[in-house]
mmCIF file of C-alpha atoms in Angstrom:
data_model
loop_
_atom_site.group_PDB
_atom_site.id
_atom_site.type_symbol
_atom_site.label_atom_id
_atom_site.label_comp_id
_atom_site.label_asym_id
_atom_site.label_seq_id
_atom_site.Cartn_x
_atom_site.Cartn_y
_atom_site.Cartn_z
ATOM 1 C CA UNK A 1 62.188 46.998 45.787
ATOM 2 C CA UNK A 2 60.344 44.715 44.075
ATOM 3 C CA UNK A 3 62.456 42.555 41.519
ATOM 4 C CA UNK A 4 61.071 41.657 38.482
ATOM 5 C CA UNK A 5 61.249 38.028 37.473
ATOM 6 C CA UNK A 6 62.138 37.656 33.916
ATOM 7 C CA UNK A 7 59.544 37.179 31.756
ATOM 8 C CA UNK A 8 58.447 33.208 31.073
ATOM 9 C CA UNK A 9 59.679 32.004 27.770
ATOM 10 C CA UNK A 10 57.761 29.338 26.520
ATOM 11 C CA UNK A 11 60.168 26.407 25.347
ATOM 12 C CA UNK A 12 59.721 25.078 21.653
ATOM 13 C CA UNK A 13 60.096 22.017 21.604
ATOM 14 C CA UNK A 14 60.974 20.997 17.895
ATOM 15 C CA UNK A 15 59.639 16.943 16.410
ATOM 16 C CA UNK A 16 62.521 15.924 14.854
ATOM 17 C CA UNK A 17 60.750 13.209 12.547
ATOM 18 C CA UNK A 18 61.875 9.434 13.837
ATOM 19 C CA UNK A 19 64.670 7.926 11.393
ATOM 20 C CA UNK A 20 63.851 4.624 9.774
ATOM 21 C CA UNK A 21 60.979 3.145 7.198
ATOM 22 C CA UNK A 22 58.541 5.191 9.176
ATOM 23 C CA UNK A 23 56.514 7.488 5.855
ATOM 24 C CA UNK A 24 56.466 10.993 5.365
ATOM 25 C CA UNK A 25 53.992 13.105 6.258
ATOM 26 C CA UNK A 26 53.379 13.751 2.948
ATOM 27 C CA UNK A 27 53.043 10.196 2.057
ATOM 28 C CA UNK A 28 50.559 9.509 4.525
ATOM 29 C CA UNK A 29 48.766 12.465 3.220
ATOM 30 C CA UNK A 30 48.381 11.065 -0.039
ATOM 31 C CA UNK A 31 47.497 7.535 1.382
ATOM 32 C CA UNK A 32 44.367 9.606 3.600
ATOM 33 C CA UNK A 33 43.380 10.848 0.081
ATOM 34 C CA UNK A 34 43.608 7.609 -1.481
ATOM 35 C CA UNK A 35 41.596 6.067 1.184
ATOM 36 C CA UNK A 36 39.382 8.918 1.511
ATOM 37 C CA UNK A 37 38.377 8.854 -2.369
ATOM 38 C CA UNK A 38 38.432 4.995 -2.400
ATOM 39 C CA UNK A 39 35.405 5.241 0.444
ATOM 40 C CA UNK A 40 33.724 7.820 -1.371
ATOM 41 C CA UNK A 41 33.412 6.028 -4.517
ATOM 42 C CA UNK A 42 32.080 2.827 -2.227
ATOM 43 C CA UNK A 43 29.368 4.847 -0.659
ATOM 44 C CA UNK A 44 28.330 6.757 -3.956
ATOM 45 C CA UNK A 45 28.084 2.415 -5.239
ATOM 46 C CA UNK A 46 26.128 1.734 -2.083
ATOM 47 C CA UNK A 47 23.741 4.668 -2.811
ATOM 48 C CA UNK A 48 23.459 4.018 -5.988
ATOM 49 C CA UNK A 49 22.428 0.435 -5.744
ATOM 50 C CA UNK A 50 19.861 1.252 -2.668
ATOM 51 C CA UNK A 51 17.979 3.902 -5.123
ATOM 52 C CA UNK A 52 17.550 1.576 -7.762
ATOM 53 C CA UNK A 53 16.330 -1.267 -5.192
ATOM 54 C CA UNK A 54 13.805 1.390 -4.130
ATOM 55 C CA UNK A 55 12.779 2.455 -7.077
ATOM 56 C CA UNK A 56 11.919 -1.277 -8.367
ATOM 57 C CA UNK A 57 10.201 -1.836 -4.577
ATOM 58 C CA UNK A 58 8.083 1.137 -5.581
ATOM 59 C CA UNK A 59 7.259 0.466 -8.792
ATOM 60 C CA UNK A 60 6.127 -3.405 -7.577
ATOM 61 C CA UNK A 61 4.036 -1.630 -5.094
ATOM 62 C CA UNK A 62 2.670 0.516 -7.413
ATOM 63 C CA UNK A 63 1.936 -2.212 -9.543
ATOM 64 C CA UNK A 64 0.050 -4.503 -6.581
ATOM 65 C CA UNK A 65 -2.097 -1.474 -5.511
ATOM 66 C CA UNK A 66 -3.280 -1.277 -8.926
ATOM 67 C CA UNK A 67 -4.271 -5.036 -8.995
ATOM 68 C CA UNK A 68 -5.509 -4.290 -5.770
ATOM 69 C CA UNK A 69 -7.885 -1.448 -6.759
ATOM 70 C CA UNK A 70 -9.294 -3.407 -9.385
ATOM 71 C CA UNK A 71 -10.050 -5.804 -7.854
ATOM 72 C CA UNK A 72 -12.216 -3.973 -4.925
ATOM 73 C CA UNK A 73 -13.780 -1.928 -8.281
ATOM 74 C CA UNK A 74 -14.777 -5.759 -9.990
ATOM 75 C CA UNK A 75 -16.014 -6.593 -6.492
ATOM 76 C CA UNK A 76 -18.328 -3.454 -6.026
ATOM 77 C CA UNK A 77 -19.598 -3.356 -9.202
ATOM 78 C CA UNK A 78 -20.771 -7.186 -8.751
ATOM 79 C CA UNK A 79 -23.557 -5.495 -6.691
ATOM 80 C CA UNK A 80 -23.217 -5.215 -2.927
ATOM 81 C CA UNK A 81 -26.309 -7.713 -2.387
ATOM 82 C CA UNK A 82 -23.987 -10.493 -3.755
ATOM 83 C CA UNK A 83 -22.068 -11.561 -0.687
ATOM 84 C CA UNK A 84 -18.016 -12.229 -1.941
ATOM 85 C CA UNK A 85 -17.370 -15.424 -0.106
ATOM 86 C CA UNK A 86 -18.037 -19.072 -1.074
ATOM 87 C CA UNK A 87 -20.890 -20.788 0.699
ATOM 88 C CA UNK A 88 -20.636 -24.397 2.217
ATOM 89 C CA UNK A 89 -22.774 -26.570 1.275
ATOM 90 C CA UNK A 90 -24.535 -28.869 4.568
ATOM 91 C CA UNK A 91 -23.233 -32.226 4.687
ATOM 92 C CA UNK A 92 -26.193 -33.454 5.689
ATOM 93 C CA UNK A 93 -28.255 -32.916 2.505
ATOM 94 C CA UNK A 94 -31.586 -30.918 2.867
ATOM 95 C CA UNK A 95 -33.837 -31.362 6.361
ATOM 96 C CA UNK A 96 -36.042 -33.989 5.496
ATOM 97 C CA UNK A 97 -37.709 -34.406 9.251
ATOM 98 C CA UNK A 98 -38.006 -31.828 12.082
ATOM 99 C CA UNK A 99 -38.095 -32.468 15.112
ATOM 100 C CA UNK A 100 -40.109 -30.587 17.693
ATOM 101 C CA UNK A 101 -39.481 -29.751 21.155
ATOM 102 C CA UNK A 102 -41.856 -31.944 22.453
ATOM 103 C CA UNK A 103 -39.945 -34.970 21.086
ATOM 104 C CA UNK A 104 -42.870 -34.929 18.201
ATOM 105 C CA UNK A 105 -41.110 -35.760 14.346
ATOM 106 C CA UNK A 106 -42.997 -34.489 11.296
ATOM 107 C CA UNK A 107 -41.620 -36.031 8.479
ATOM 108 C CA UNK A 108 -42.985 -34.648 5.486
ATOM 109 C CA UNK A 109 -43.984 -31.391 6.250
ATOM 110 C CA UNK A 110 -47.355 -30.795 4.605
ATOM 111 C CA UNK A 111 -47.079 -27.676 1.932
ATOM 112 C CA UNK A 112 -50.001 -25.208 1.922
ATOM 113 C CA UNK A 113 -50.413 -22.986 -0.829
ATOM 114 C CA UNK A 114 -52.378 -20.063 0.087
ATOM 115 C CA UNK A 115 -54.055 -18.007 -2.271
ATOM 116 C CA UNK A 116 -53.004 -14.497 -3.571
ATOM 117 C CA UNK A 117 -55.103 -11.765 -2.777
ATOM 118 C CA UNK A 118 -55.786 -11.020 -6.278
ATOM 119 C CA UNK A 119 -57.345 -14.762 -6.395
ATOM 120 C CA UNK A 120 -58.984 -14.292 -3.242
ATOM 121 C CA UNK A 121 -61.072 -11.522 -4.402
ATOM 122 C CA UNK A 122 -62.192 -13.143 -7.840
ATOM 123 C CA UNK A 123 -63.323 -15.965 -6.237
ATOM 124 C CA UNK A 124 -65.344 -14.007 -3.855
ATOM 125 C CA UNK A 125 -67.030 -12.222 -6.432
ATOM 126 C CA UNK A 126 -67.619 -15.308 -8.215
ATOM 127 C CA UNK A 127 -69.162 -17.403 -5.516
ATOM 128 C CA UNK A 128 -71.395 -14.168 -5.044
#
């Protein structure tokens, strides 16, 4: 009843390789491995060359953080009550007048000297 188609043959289709100055297969083989090898060797430079960058970077880093920690060891064992910066001197000399809020100048401003209490006390007992 039924016919049976025949059964699909799938066509080969077979490259015939172009004719002319075109390269073999084999030719361009050897050119990928050429090229292939050629870029290896030019990345295994590269690397090379980036290590030994890094490894001098380090080594100068290395180098500045030891400067670096001796000089924050000098500076704390100067004493901590030292203050590290350079003071400015005022470029107007020492006060030699004051002036009050009232308007009032004092020019010289008087010295007392007060006794110690040590002094105090002797001369108590010796007016006694």
């Amino acid at each position: 009843m039924y016919s049976q188609a025949p059964p699909l043959q799938q066509q080969q289709q077979q490259r015939v390789p172009p004719q002319g100055n075109s390269p073999s297969l084999e030719d361009m083989m050897k050119q990928l491995a050429a090229n292939n090898l050629e870029f290896q060797q030019s990345v295994s430079s590269s690397n090379m060359q980036f290590q030994q960058n890094m490894t001098a970077t380090i080594q100068d880093l290395k180098m500045q953080i030891g400067q670096l920690a001796n000089t924050v060891s000098t500076l704390q064992s100067a004493g901590s009550s030292n203050l590290p910066s350079q003071t400015i001197p005022n470029p107007r000399g020492n006060a030699s007048a004051v002036t009050l809020r009232s308007g009032k100048e004092l020019h010289q401003p008087a010295l007392q000297t007060l006794p110690r209490p040590a002094e105090a006390e002797s001369k108590l007992e010796a007016d006694s």
